[in-house]
Amino acid sequence: QKEVEQDPGPLSVPEGAIVSLNCTYSNSAFQYFMWYRQYSRKGPELLMYTYSSGNKEDGRFTAQVDKSSKYISLFIRDSQPSDSATYLCAMSRLSGQNFVFGPGTRLSVLP
Amino acid sequence: EAGVTQFPSHSVIEKGQTVTLRCDPISGHDNLYWYRRVMGKEIKFLLHFVKESKQDESGMPNNRFLAERTGGTYSTLKVQPAELEDSGVYFCASSHDKSSYNSPLHFGNGTRLTVT
């Protein structure tokens, strides 16, 4: 079993839809969680960074962490074609320690 | 603020040759990380520098890989001799303060290495 699982997609949604992206993990010691967006031929771009359980909102993006279920989510409201990318979750036990990545979910937002 | 820069963006070499990848972190970032994604797999950690010291090199696949960060600024990752399975995208990332919660990783655009 991989440490971090993520539905690879591809996921296609119409413009304006609410998108839900999810990761599950097996290591209960993970405390720091990140979501990255990666466009083709580019490096991962940080979207959200959260610690422990709870919600964090930034514009159209909301990150949720449920440590009891070992489950994290990223919600994108009012999705735009420019949101079409691969979304990666990453997590670590300690801040600054190496992060473990999920395989990524490819998202296409259709105009 | 300039981001993390990596050079070259793409390298094609033959099996058995040597390749050196370079990473310039964001100025002032003491933490520098190397990650790679091989075909069809997730991004995986290779190693972590704090300034010029190797903090964690548990992800280095074998002794054909050598990373250096002389002077605690830029870093190089040398693969010698390269094998076919080394093909992939090598990412460098940096962060400011290891102990700070508000210190996430900032990635470069990667070096795409193809070994033929």
Coordinates of C-alpha atoms in Angstrom, one line a residue:
Chain A
Q1 CA 0.0 0.0 0.0
K2 CA 1.3 3.4 -0.9
E3 CA 1.7 6.0 1.8
V4 CA -0.4 8.5 0.0
E5 CA -3.2 7.6 -2.4
Q6 CA -4.9 10.0 -4.8
D7 CA -7.4 9.4 -7.6
P8 CA -5.3 10.0 -10.8
G9 CA -8.3 11.1 -12.8
P10 CA -8.5 12.6 -15.3
L11 CA -11.4 14.6 -13.9
S12 CA -13.4 16.8 -16.3
V13 CA -15.8 19.4 -15.1
P14 CA -17.7 22.3 -16.7
E15 CA -16.6 25.8 -16.0
G16 CA -18.1 27.1 -12.8
A17 CA -18.4 23.7 -11.1
I18 CA -17.2 23.0 -7.6
V19 CA -14.3 20.5 -7.7
S20 CA -13.4 18.2 -4.9
L21 CA -9.9 16.6 -4.9
N22 CA -9.0 14.1 -2.3
C23 CA -6.1 12.2 -0.8
T24 CA -5.9 9.4 1.7
Y25 CA -2.8 8.4 3.6
S26 CA -1.7 5.6 5.9
N27 CA 0.8 7.3 8.2
S28 CA -1.0 8.8 11.2
A29 CA 2.2 10.8 12.1
F30 CA 1.7 13.2 9.2
Q31 CA 0.9 16.6 10.5
Y32 CA 1.7 19.1 7.7
F33 CA -0.3 19.0 4.5
M34 CA 0.2 20.8 1.2
W35 CA -1.7 21.1 -2.1
Y36 CA 0.2 21.9 -5.2
R37 CA -0.9 22.7 -8.7
Q38 CA 1.3 21.7 -11.6
Y39 CA 0.9 22.9 -15.2
S40 CA 2.5 20.9 -17.9
R41 CA 6.3 21.3 -18.1
K42 CA 6.3 23.4 -15.0
G43 CA 7.2 22.8 -11.4
P44 CA 4.6 22.3 -8.6
E45 CA 3.1 25.6 -7.4
L46 CA 2.0 25.8 -3.8
L47 CA -1.7 26.4 -3.3
M48 CA -2.5 25.6 0.3
Y49 CA -0.4 24.7 3.4
T50 CA -2.2 23.4 6.5
Y51 CA -1.2 22.0 9.8
S52 CA -3.1 19.2 11.7
S53 CA -6.9 19.0 11.3
G54 CA -9.3 21.7 10.2
N55 CA -10.2 23.9 7.3
K56 CA -8.3 26.7 5.6
E57 CA -9.7 29.0 2.9
D58 CA -7.9 31.1 0.4
G59 CA -10.1 32.7 -2.3
R60 CA -11.7 30.0 -4.3
F61 CA -9.7 27.3 -2.6
T62 CA -10.6 25.5 0.6
A63 CA -8.4 22.8 2.2
Q64 CA -9.8 20.3 4.7
V65 CA -7.8 17.9 6.8
D66 CA -9.5 15.1 8.8
K67 CA -6.7 13.3 10.6
S68 CA -9.0 10.9 12.3
S69 CA -9.9 9.5 8.9
K70 CA -6.5 10.2 7.3
Y71 CA -8.2 12.1 4.6
I72 CA -7.5 15.5 3.1
S73 CA -9.5 17.4 0.5
L74 CA -9.1 20.5 -1.7
F75 CA -12.2 22.2 -2.9
I76 CA -12.2 24.6 -5.8
R77 CA -15.2 26.9 -6.2
D78 CA -16.3 28.5 -9.5
S79 CA -13.7 26.5 -11.4
Q80 CA -12.1 28.2 -14.4
P81 CA -10.4 26.7 -17.5
S82 CA -7.2 28.1 -16.1
D83 CA -7.5 25.7 -13.2
S84 CA -6.9 22.8 -15.6
A85 CA -3.7 21.2 -14.3
T86 CA -2.5 18.3 -12.2
Y87 CA -3.1 18.7 -8.5
L88 CA -0.7 17.1 -6.0
C89 CA -1.2 16.5 -2.3
A90 CA 1.9 16.3 -0.1
M91 CA 2.4 15.7 3.6
S92 CA 5.1 15.3 6.2
R93 CA 5.5 14.4 9.9
L94 CA 7.6 17.5 10.8
S95 CA 7.8 21.0 9.3
G96 CA 10.8 21.1 7.0
Q97 CA 11.1 17.3 6.8
N98 CA 10.9 15.7 3.4
F99 CA 7.3 15.6 2.0
V100 CA 5.6 12.5 0.7
F101 CA 3.6 13.2 -2.5
G102 CA 0.5 11.7 -3.9
P103 CA 0.6 10.7 -7.6
G104 CA -1.6 13.7 -8.6
T105 CA -5.0 14.2 -10.1
R106 CA -5.4 15.6 -13.6
L107 CA -8.2 18.2 -13.8
S108 CA -9.7 19.6 -16.9
V109 CA -12.2 22.5 -16.6
L110 CA -14.2 22.8 -19.8
P111 CA -15.3 26.2 -21.0
Chain B
E1 CA 11.8 37.8 -5.6
A2 CA 13.3 35.3 -8.1
G3 CA 12.1 31.8 -7.7
V4 CA 14.0 28.5 -7.6
T5 CA 15.9 28.2 -10.9
Q6 CA 17.2 24.9 -12.4
F7 CA 19.6 24.3 -15.2
P8 CA 19.4 22.8 -17.7
S9 CA 15.7 22.5 -18.4
H10 CA 16.3 19.4 -20.5
S11 CA 19.2 17.0 -20.9
V12 CA 19.5 14.0 -23.2
I13 CA 22.5 11.8 -22.6
E14 CA 23.6 8.3 -23.4
K15 CA 23.7 5.5 -20.9
G16 CA 27.1 5.5 -19.1
Q17 CA 27.6 9.3 -19.5
T18 CA 27.7 11.8 -16.7
V19 CA 25.2 14.6 -16.1
T20 CA 25.3 17.5 -13.6
L21 CA 22.1 19.3 -12.7
R22 CA 22.2 22.7 -11.0
C23 CA 19.7 24.4 -8.7
D24 CA 19.7 28.0 -7.4
P25 CA 17.3 28.3 -4.5
I26 CA 15.5 31.4 -3.5
S27 CA 17.9 33.8 -1.9
G28 CA 18.1 33.4 1.8
H29 CA 16.6 29.9 1.8
D30 CA 18.7 27.7 4.0
N31 CA 16.8 24.5 3.1
L32 CA 17.3 23.0 -0.3
Y33 CA 15.7 19.7 -1.4
W34 CA 16.0 17.5 -4.5
Y35 CA 13.0 15.5 -5.6
R36 CA 12.4 13.5 -8.8
R37 CA 9.5 12.0 -10.7
V38 CA 10.3 9.0 -12.9
M39 CA 7.8 8.0 -15.6
G40 CA 4.4 7.1 -14.2
K41 CA 5.4 7.5 -10.6
E42 CA 4.8 10.1 -7.9
I43 CA 7.4 12.8 -7.0
K44 CA 9.8 11.3 -4.6
F45 CA 12.3 12.8 -2.1
L46 CA 16.0 12.5 -2.8
L47 CA 17.8 14.6 -0.2
H48 CA 17.7 17.7 1.9
F49 CA 20.4 20.3 2.6
V50 CA 20.4 22.8 5.4
K51 CA 22.9 25.3 4.3
E52 CA 25.9 23.3 3.1
S53 CA 25.1 20.2 5.3
K54 CA 23.2 17.1 4.2
Q55 CA 20.3 16.9 6.6
D56 CA 18.7 13.8 5.1
E57 CA 19.8 11.8 2.1
S58 CA 17.7 8.8 2.7
G59 CA 16.0 9.1 -0.7
M60 CA 19.2 8.9 -2.8
P61 CA 18.7 5.7 -4.9
N62 CA 22.4 4.6 -5.0
N63 CA 26.0 5.8 -5.1
R64 CA 25.8 6.9 -8.7
F65 CA 24.1 10.0 -7.4
L66 CA 26.2 12.8 -5.7
A67 CA 24.7 16.0 -4.4
E68 CA 26.7 19.0 -3.3
R69 CA 26.0 22.4 -1.9
T70 CA 29.3 24.1 -1.4
G71 CA 29.0 27.4 0.4
G72 CA 25.3 26.8 1.2
T73 CA 24.1 28.6 -2.0
Y74 CA 23.4 26.7 -5.2
S75 CA 23.4 22.9 -5.4
T76 CA 24.5 20.4 -7.9
L77 CA 23.3 16.8 -8.5
K78 CA 25.6 14.6 -10.5
V79 CA 24.6 11.3 -11.9
Q80 CA 27.6 9.2 -12.9
P81 CA 27.3 6.9 -14.8
A82 CA 23.7 7.4 -15.9
E83 CA 21.4 4.5 -16.4
L84 CA 18.1 4.2 -18.3
E85 CA 16.0 4.1 -15.2
D86 CA 17.4 7.5 -14.1
S87 CA 15.3 9.2 -16.8
G88 CA 12.7 11.5 -15.3
V89 CA 12.1 15.0 -14.1
Y90 CA 14.4 16.2 -11.3
F91 CA 13.0 19.0 -9.1
C92 CA 14.7 21.3 -6.7
A93 CA 12.8 23.0 -4.0
S94 CA 13.8 25.5 -1.2
S95 CA 12.3 26.8 2.0
H96 CA 13.3 29.4 4.4
D97 CA 13.1 28.0 7.9
K98 CA 13.0 24.3 8.7
S99 CA 11.3 24.8 12.1
S100 CA 8.7 27.3 10.9
Y101 CA 5.2 26.2 10.0
N102 CA 5.0 29.1 7.6
S103 CA 7.9 27.7 5.5
P104 CA 6.5 25.6 2.7
L105 CA 8.5 24.3 -0.3
H106 CA 8.9 26.4 -3.4
F107 CA 9.8 24.3 -6.5
G108 CA 11.7 25.0 -9.6
N109 CA 10.5 24.0 -13.0
G110 CA 12.6 20.9 -13.0
T111 CA 15.2 19.3 -15.3
R112 CA 13.9 16.7 -17.6
L113 CA 16.6 14.0 -17.9
T114 CA 16.4 11.5 -20.7
V115 CA 18.9 8.6 -20.7
T116 CA 19.1 6.7 -24.0

